[in-house]
Tab-separated table of C-alpha atoms in Angstrom:
chain	number	residue	atom	x	y	z
E	19	MET	CA	-13.525	-47.563	-40.122
E	20	ARG	CA	-14.048	-44.318	-41.831
E	21	HIS	CA	-15.846	-43.035	-38.699
E	22	THR	CA	-12.914	-44.173	-36.474
E	23	ALA	CA	-10.426	-42.468	-38.801
E	24	SER	CA	-12.406	-39.311	-38.639
E	25	LEU	CA	-12.270	-39.353	-34.820
E	26	ARG	CA	-8.534	-39.951	-34.893
E	27	THR	CA	-8.079	-37.131	-37.363
E	28	ALA	CA	-10.179	-34.783	-35.183
E	29	ALA	CA	-8.193	-35.745	-32.064
E	30	ALA	CA	-4.923	-35.178	-33.862
E	31	THR	CA	-6.134	-31.827	-35.069
E	32	ALA	CA	-7.170	-30.838	-31.537
E	33	ARG	CA	-3.770	-31.949	-30.146
E	34	ALA	CA	-2.017	-29.906	-32.801
E	35	ALA	CA	-4.147	-26.864	-32.007
E	36	ALA	CA	-3.461	-27.246	-28.306
E	37	THR	CA	0.239	-27.619	-28.954
E	38	ALA	CA	0.239	-24.509	-31.145
E	39	ALA	CA	-1.697	-22.567	-28.495
E	40	LEU	CA	0.712	-23.696	-25.796
E	41	THR	CA	3.650	-22.809	-27.977
E	42	GLY	CA	2.132	-19.356	-28.617
E	43	LEU	CA	1.475	-18.851	-24.909
E	44	THR	CA	5.044	-19.879	-24.099
E	45	ALA	CA	6.323	-17.457	-26.689
E	46	LEU	CA	4.212	-14.667	-25.268
E	47	THR	CA	5.441	-15.462	-21.771
E	48	VAL	CA	9.046	-15.423	-22.948
E	49	LEU	CA	8.403	-12.164	-24.793
E	50	ALA	CA	6.773	-10.556	-21.766
E	51	THR	CA	9.626	-11.705	-19.578
E	52	THR	CA	12.132	-10.357	-22.065
E	53	LEU	CA	10.317	-7.033	-22.310
E	54	SER	CA	10.096	-6.829	-18.523
E	55	GLY	CA	13.783	-7.524	-18.271
E	56	CYS	CA	14.467	-4.916	-20.891
E	57	ALA	CA	12.423	-2.211	-19.092
E	58	ALA	CA	15.021	0.117	-17.731
E	59	ALA	CA	15.011	0.418	-13.934
E	60	ASP	CA	15.103	3.968	-12.563
E	61	THR	CA	18.766	4.484	-11.657
E	62	THR	CA	18.941	8.208	-12.303
E	63	ALA	CA	19.558	10.188	-9.142
E	64	PRO	CA	17.797	13.547	-8.581
E	65	HIS	CA	19.744	16.778	-8.843
E	66	ALA	CA	21.379	18.042	-5.670
E	67	PRO	CA	19.259	20.592	-3.755
E	68	SER	CA	20.308	24.190	-4.347
E	69	GLY	CA	20.319	27.389	-2.281
E	70	LEU	CA	21.229	25.654	0.965
E	71	THR	CA	21.615	27.947	3.993
E	72	ALA	CA	22.041	27.304	7.701
E	73	GLN	CA	21.376	29.876	10.409
E	74	ALA	CA	21.691	29.441	14.168
E	75	GLY	CA	18.326	30.154	15.744
E	76	SER	CA	19.470	29.745	19.355
E	77	ALA	CA	22.321	28.300	21.373
E	78	THR	CA	21.047	24.777	20.683
E	79	SER	CA	19.300	24.953	17.298
E	80	VAL	CA	20.089	25.735	13.644
E	81	HIS	CA	17.518	26.486	10.948
E	82	VAL	CA	18.409	24.771	7.626
E	83	MET	CA	16.749	25.851	4.370
E	84	TRP	CA	17.080	24.937	0.696
E	85	GLN	CA	15.257	25.289	-2.619
E	86	SER	CA	12.742	22.751	-3.842
E	87	SER	CA	13.822	20.295	-6.575
E	88	ALA	CA	12.419	20.296	-10.078
E	89	PRO	CA	9.158	18.238	-10.367
E	90	SER	CA	10.803	16.112	-13.051
E	91	ASP	CA	13.208	14.750	-10.449
E	92	GLY	CA	10.369	12.926	-8.699
E	93	VAL	CA	11.763	13.678	-5.231
E	94	VAL	CA	9.829	12.093	-2.345
E	95	ASN	CA	11.946	13.287	0.565
E	96	PHE	CA	15.008	15.245	1.617
E	97	LEU	CA	17.773	13.932	3.883
E	98	VAL	CA	19.427	16.488	6.147
E	99	PHE	CA	22.923	15.738	7.357
E	100	GLN	CA	24.973	17.305	10.131
E	101	GLY	CA	28.455	16.463	8.975
E	102	ASP	CA	28.211	12.804	7.916
E	103	ARG	CA	25.308	12.050	10.286
E	104	LEU	CA	21.688	11.922	9.081
E	105	VAL	CA	19.697	14.091	11.492
E	106	ARG	CA	16.402	14.759	9.725
E	107	GLN	CA	14.257	13.284	6.946
E	108	VAL	CA	11.441	15.466	5.610
E	109	PRO	CA	8.852	15.061	2.823
E	110	ALA	CA	9.399	16.663	-0.566
E	111	ASP	CA	6.963	19.532	0.152
E	112	LYS	CA	9.160	20.808	2.994
E	113	THR	CA	12.318	22.781	2.281
E	114	MET	CA	13.305	23.804	5.789
E	115	VAL	CA	13.876	22.178	9.149
E	116	ASP	CA	15.171	23.040	12.608
E	117	VAL	CA	18.046	20.859	13.820
E	118	THR	CA	17.895	20.888	17.658
E	119	ASP	CA	19.765	19.472	20.646
E	120	LEU	CA	23.011	21.085	19.501
E	121	ALA	CA	25.821	22.359	21.695
E	122	PRO	CA	26.279	26.094	22.367
E	123	GLN	CA	29.263	27.906	20.854
E	124	THR	CA	29.911	25.095	18.388
E	125	ALA	CA	30.611	25.186	14.655
E	126	TYR	CA	28.505	22.830	12.529
E	127	SER	CA	28.250	21.973	8.853
E	128	PHE	CA	25.007	20.884	7.197
E	129	THR	CA	24.120	19.463	3.822
E	130	VAL	CA	21.003	18.013	2.176
E	131	ARG	CA	20.397	15.223	-0.334
E	132	ALA	CA	17.231	14.575	-2.371
E	133	ARG	CA	15.812	11.017	-2.718
E	134	ASP	CA	13.292	9.728	-5.291
E	135	ALA	CA	10.724	6.905	-5.113
E	136	ALA	CA	13.226	4.381	-6.497
E	137	GLY	CA	15.624	5.132	-3.683
E	138	ASN	CA	18.115	7.055	-5.794
E	139	THR	CA	19.881	9.710	-3.710
E	140	SER	CA	21.315	12.915	-5.119
E	141	PRO	CA	24.786	14.211	-4.467
E	142	PRO	CA	24.948	16.487	-1.437
E	143	ALA	CA	24.253	20.175	-1.738
E	144	PRO	CA	27.293	22.354	-1.037
E	145	ALA	CA	27.727	22.374	2.730
E	146	ALA	CA	26.352	25.296	4.749
E	147	PRO	CA	28.188	26.195	7.996
E	148	ALA	CA	26.578	27.589	11.147
E	149	THR	CA	27.903	28.366	14.611
E	150	THR	CA	25.638	28.351	17.642
E	151	PRO	CA	25.936	31.270	20.083
E	152	ALA	CA	26.672	30.983	23.782
E	153	ALA	CA	23.902	29.656	26.006
E	154	ARG	CA	22.199	31.893	28.533
E	155	ALA	CA	20.273	29.414	30.674
E	156	GLU	CA	18.870	32.075	33.012
E	157	ASP	CA	17.554	34.279	30.192
E	158	HIS	CA	13.762	34.204	30.349
E	159	ARG	CA	13.140	37.635	28.865
E	160	ALA	CA	12.078	37.715	25.210
E	161	PRO	CA	13.453	40.333	22.845
E	162	ALA	CA	11.379	43.375	21.950
E	163	ALA	CA	9.510	43.129	18.700
E	164	PRO	CA	11.155	44.625	15.601
E	165	PRO	CA	9.721	48.169	15.707
E	166	SER	CA	8.951	48.408	11.982
E	167	ALA	CA	8.942	46.338	8.827
E	168	ALA	CA	8.379	46.917	5.125
E	169	GLY	CA	8.080	44.847	1.978
E	170	ARG	CA	7.659	44.954	-1.768
E	171	ALA	CA	7.121	42.448	-4.529
E	172	LEU	CA	10.108	41.718	-6.767
E	173	GLY	CA	8.024	39.743	-9.258
E	174	PRO	CA	5.205	37.187	-9.429
E	175	THR	CA	7.016	34.714	-7.161
E	176	SER	CA	9.365	36.756	-4.947
E	177	ALA	CA	9.355	39.643	-2.480
E	178	ARG	CA	11.839	41.672	-0.465
E	179	LEU	CA	11.143	42.112	3.245
E	180	THR	CA	13.059	44.449	5.561
E	181	TRP	CA	12.803	45.290	9.262
E	182	ALA	CA	14.298	47.454	11.955
E	183	ALA	CA	16.613	45.838	14.492
E	184	ALA	CA	15.078	44.480	17.689
E	185	THR	CA	16.657	44.811	21.123
E	186	ASP	CA	17.316	42.208	23.791
E	187	ASP	CA	19.194	42.255	27.078
E	188	ALA	CA	21.247	39.239	26.037
E	189	GLY	CA	21.387	39.945	22.306
E	190	VAL	CA	19.274	38.896	19.309
E	191	THR	CA	20.531	35.715	17.641
E	192	SER	CA	18.095	35.478	14.675
E	193	TYR	CA	14.996	36.904	12.996
E	194	ASP	CA	12.101	34.666	12.017
E	195	VAL	CA	9.716	35.608	9.178
E	196	TYR	CA	6.131	34.432	9.563
E	197	GLN	CA	3.339	34.223	7.031
E	198	GLY	CA	-0.116	33.241	8.209
E	199	GLY	CA	1.256	32.217	11.589
E	200	VAL	CA	3.790	29.847	10.024
E	201	ARG	CA	7.550	30.460	10.118
E	202	ILE	CA	8.842	30.440	6.551
E	203	HIS	CA	12.347	31.864	6.882
E	204	THR	CA	15.102	32.582	9.415
E	205	ALA	CA	17.710	35.299	9.009
E	206	GLY	CA	20.873	36.068	10.946
E	207	PRO	CA	21.156	38.619	13.795
E	208	GLY	CA	23.008	41.147	11.662
E	209	GLN	CA	20.510	41.071	8.830
E	210	ASP	CA	17.810	43.685	8.364
E	211	GLY	CA	16.109	42.105	5.368
E	212	THR	CA	15.728	39.040	3.204
E	213	THR	CA	14.354	37.920	-0.186
E	214	LEU	CA	11.488	35.472	-0.076
E	215	GLU	CA	11.179	33.075	-3.014
E	216	GLY	CA	8.563	30.540	-4.105
E	217	LEU	CA	5.545	32.796	-3.621
E	218	GLN	CA	2.353	32.565	-5.699
E	219	PRO	CA	1.526	35.113	-8.406
E	220	ASP	CA	-1.431	37.441	-7.943
E	221	THR	CA	-1.569	36.861	-4.173
E	222	VAL	CA	-1.752	39.107	-1.139
E	223	TYR	CA	0.697	38.086	1.622
E	224	THR	CA	0.848	39.309	5.203
E	225	PHE	CA	4.300	38.930	6.775
E	226	THR	CA	5.509	39.566	10.307
E	227	VAL	CA	8.978	39.289	11.828
E	228	ARG	CA	9.957	38.045	15.288
E	229	ALA	CA	13.331	38.337	16.979
E	230	ARG	CA	14.823	35.374	18.854
E	231	ASP	CA	17.606	35.228	21.453
E	232	GLY	CA	20.116	32.534	22.455
E	233	ALA	CA	17.717	30.996	24.984
E	234	ASP	CA	15.083	30.551	22.233
E	235	ASN	CA	12.876	33.312	23.603
E	236	SER	CA	10.815	34.774	20.755
E	237	SER	CA	9.581	38.345	20.562
E	238	PRO	CA	6.061	39.522	19.698
E	239	ASP	CA	5.347	40.146	16.031
E	240	SER	CA	6.567	43.236	14.223
E	241	PRO	CA	3.894	45.374	12.601
E	242	PRO	CA	2.390	43.328	9.732
E	243	VAL	CA	3.599	43.921	6.188
E	244	GLU	CA	1.321	43.383	3.190
E	245	VAL	CA	2.846	42.469	-0.148
E	246	THR	CA	0.835	41.764	-3.296
E	247	THR	CA	2.657	39.759	-5.932
E	248	PRO	CA	1.783	40.727	-9.520
E	249	ALA	CA	0.049	38.393	-11.929
E	250	GLY	CA	2.307	36.103	-13.920
E	251	PRO	CA	2.606	36.119	-17.700
E	252	GLY	CA	-0.817	35.607	-19.286
E	253	GLN	CA	-2.677	35.967	-16.011
E	254	LYS	CA	-5.569	38.333	-15.486
E	255	PRO	CA	-5.312	41.290	-13.077
E	256	ASN	CA	-5.581	40.798	-9.320
E	257	THR	CA	-8.858	39.189	-8.241
E	258	ALA	CA	-8.393	39.531	-4.470
E	259	PRO	CA	-10.797	41.546	-2.330
E	260	ALA	CA	-8.924	44.755	-1.405
E	261	GLU	CA	-8.568	46.671	1.867
E	262	PHE	CA	-9.903	43.748	3.884
E	263	THR	CA	-10.543	44.430	7.583
E	264	ALA	CA	-11.851	42.313	10.441
E	265	THR	CA	-13.080	43.884	13.705
E	266	ALA	CA	-14.141	41.957	16.801
E	267	SER	CA	-16.914	43.085	19.096
E	268	PRO	CA	-18.792	41.206	21.854
E	269	GLY	CA	-20.383	38.154	20.183
E	270	ALA	CA	-19.567	39.243	16.642
E	271	VAL	CA	-16.933	39.908	13.995
E	272	THR	CA	-17.484	42.570	11.315
E	273	LEU	CA	-15.759	42.060	7.981
E	274	SER	CA	-15.327	44.800	5.414
E	275	TRP	CA	-13.680	44.868	1.982
E	276	THR	CA	-13.671	46.346	-1.480
E	277	ALA	CA	-14.855	44.041	-4.266
E	278	PRO	CA	-12.333	43.070	-6.944
E	279	HIS	CA	-12.774	44.305	-10.503
E	280	THR	CA	-14.011	41.253	-12.401
E	281	GLY	CA	-16.205	42.922	-15.026
E	282	ARG	CA	-19.390	41.963	-13.163
E	283	GLU	CA	-20.956	42.322	-9.725
E	284	THR	CA	-19.384	40.007	-7.198
E	285	SER	CA	-22.102	38.493	-5.050
E	286	GLU	CA	-20.372	35.507	-3.452
E	287	TYR	CA	-17.329	35.266	-1.177
E	288	GLN	CA	-15.713	32.356	0.640
E	289	LEU	CA	-14.447	33.027	4.189
E	290	PHE	CA	-11.535	31.110	5.706
E	291	VAL	CA	-10.947	31.043	9.463
E	292	ASN	CA	-7.652	29.676	10.768
E	293	GLY	CA	-6.843	28.298	7.344
E	294	ALA	CA	-10.073	26.348	6.832
E	295	PRO	CA	-13.101	27.263	4.686
E	296	THR	CA	-15.832	28.266	7.106
E	297	THR	CA	-18.755	29.829	5.247
E	298	VAL	CA	-19.832	31.362	1.966
E	299	ILE	CA	-21.102	34.927	2.135
E	300	GLN	CA	-23.782	35.642	-0.469
E	301	PHE	CA	-25.454	38.874	-1.421
E	302	GLY	CA	-28.873	38.470	-3.015
E	303	ALA	CA	-30.111	40.136	-6.200
E	304	GLY	CA	-30.330	43.869	-5.709
E	305	ALA	CA	-28.299	43.715	-2.488
E	306	VAL	CA	-24.812	43.441	-3.947
E	307	PRO	CA	-22.711	46.348	-2.605
E	308	ALA	CA	-21.606	48.737	-5.340
E	309	GLY	CA	-18.379	49.704	-3.552
E	310	ARG	CA	-17.441	48.750	-0.017
E	311	ALA	CA	-18.949	45.458	1.217
E	312	GLU	CA	-19.623	44.561	4.818
E	313	HIS	CA	-20.723	41.371	6.599
E	314	ARG	CA	-21.319	40.719	10.311
E	315	LEU	CA	-20.657	37.270	11.778
E	316	THR	CA	-22.204	36.023	15.019
E	317	VAL	CA	-19.617	34.107	17.048
E	318	THR	CA	-20.014	31.749	19.990
E	319	GLU	CA	-16.355	31.026	20.743
E	320	PRO	CA	-15.075	32.359	24.091
E	321	ALA	CA	-13.454	35.770	24.421
E	322	GLY	CA	-9.703	35.616	23.834
E	323	THR	CA	-9.949	33.087	21.018
E	324	VAL	CA	-7.561	34.024	18.212
E	325	TRP	CA	-8.778	33.966	14.607
E	326	THR	CA	-6.907	34.491	11.393
E	327	VAL	CA	-9.346	35.322	8.601
E	328	THR	CA	-9.079	35.780	4.863
E	329	LEU	CA	-11.545	36.042	1.987
E	330	ARG	CA	-11.803	35.284	-1.711
E	331	ALA	CA	-14.424	36.067	-4.339
E	332	ARG	CA	-16.343	33.869	-6.766
E	333	LEU	CA	-15.330	34.981	-10.284
E	334	PRO	CA	-17.684	35.229	-13.284
E	335	ASP	CA	-16.259	31.957	-14.684
E	336	GLY	CA	-17.263	30.090	-11.491
E	337	ASN	CA	-13.756	29.749	-10.074
E	338	TRP	CA	-12.542	31.280	-6.845
E	339	GLY	CA	-10.258	34.303	-7.122
E	340	ALA	CA	-7.128	35.194	-5.175
E	341	PHE	CA	-7.180	35.547	-1.395
E	342	SER	CA	-7.374	38.871	0.390
E	343	ALA	CA	-4.807	39.858	2.972
E	344	GLU	CA	-5.027	37.789	6.157
E	345	ARG	CA	-6.203	39.462	9.362
E	346	ARG	CA	-5.515	38.279	12.902
E	347	ILE	CA	-8.139	39.169	15.515
E	348	VAL	CA	-8.884	38.279	19.140
E	349	LEU	CA	-12.561	37.635	19.836
E	350	ALA	CA	-14.139	40.020	22.318
E	351	GLY	CA	-16.250	39.137	25.320
């Protein structure tokens, strides 16, 4: 009997322990559910985009630009509206878009909203108006290139670019600013300059300007303009190779530059062709140029191939320095 009582007591103890465990688990589940319910959902909308502008690029298109949102807003895309109609949706890393298929000689109004990952949408930016010019369907002649251009840095992240007016038989409707072959800004036909924001400190930029007419014909590039932004607060002096040149000859490209001042010999450079890292140029011990450096590349691409090339140096701390100016060349036969 004592043995049976002991078994009963053990069973009761086990049932009690199981009940306590179940009760604890239930309490934890309730607590977790309560905490989950208490976790605040993201209902805060991003700030409205700022600096919105709209400029007719041709009789049927308008270039819309705005400033990027603060990183803390967590924006994942921008919604572009023509009046009340959504016409474009672009990712957060884009702050410009061309709205096409518009009617000539028509007034439009554009605005932009920011949207975050939770689906919260900002208020609209103040509307930007634009009026498309008259269409010239038979105009197949591009404007002449702007005959001159100039630029200067305004600070670590901005620059001022100016140009001389281009000519066109039907009239220039806009000026497009290009950097590295990519259009980054559009200005109106009466403008002879613009301020570029959002640049990187301690960087050499090469800008060109093209004129556009109402039939969307685009001119050749203006003469290139080099602008070097200064280092930001706390940054070291410019680390970009200076006076970079690239010259094509049959089957080869010759590169030449002046080494940056890093406190030591610079023996290693990384070459980018058409925006992609292509090779690392190394000078062996005792062969590092003291002043002007030169390197000859053998090329197999056909004559007429267009390259854009730029260069950066390996710094004493192992990191890569700032990029040189970009050069555009046509390979020779």
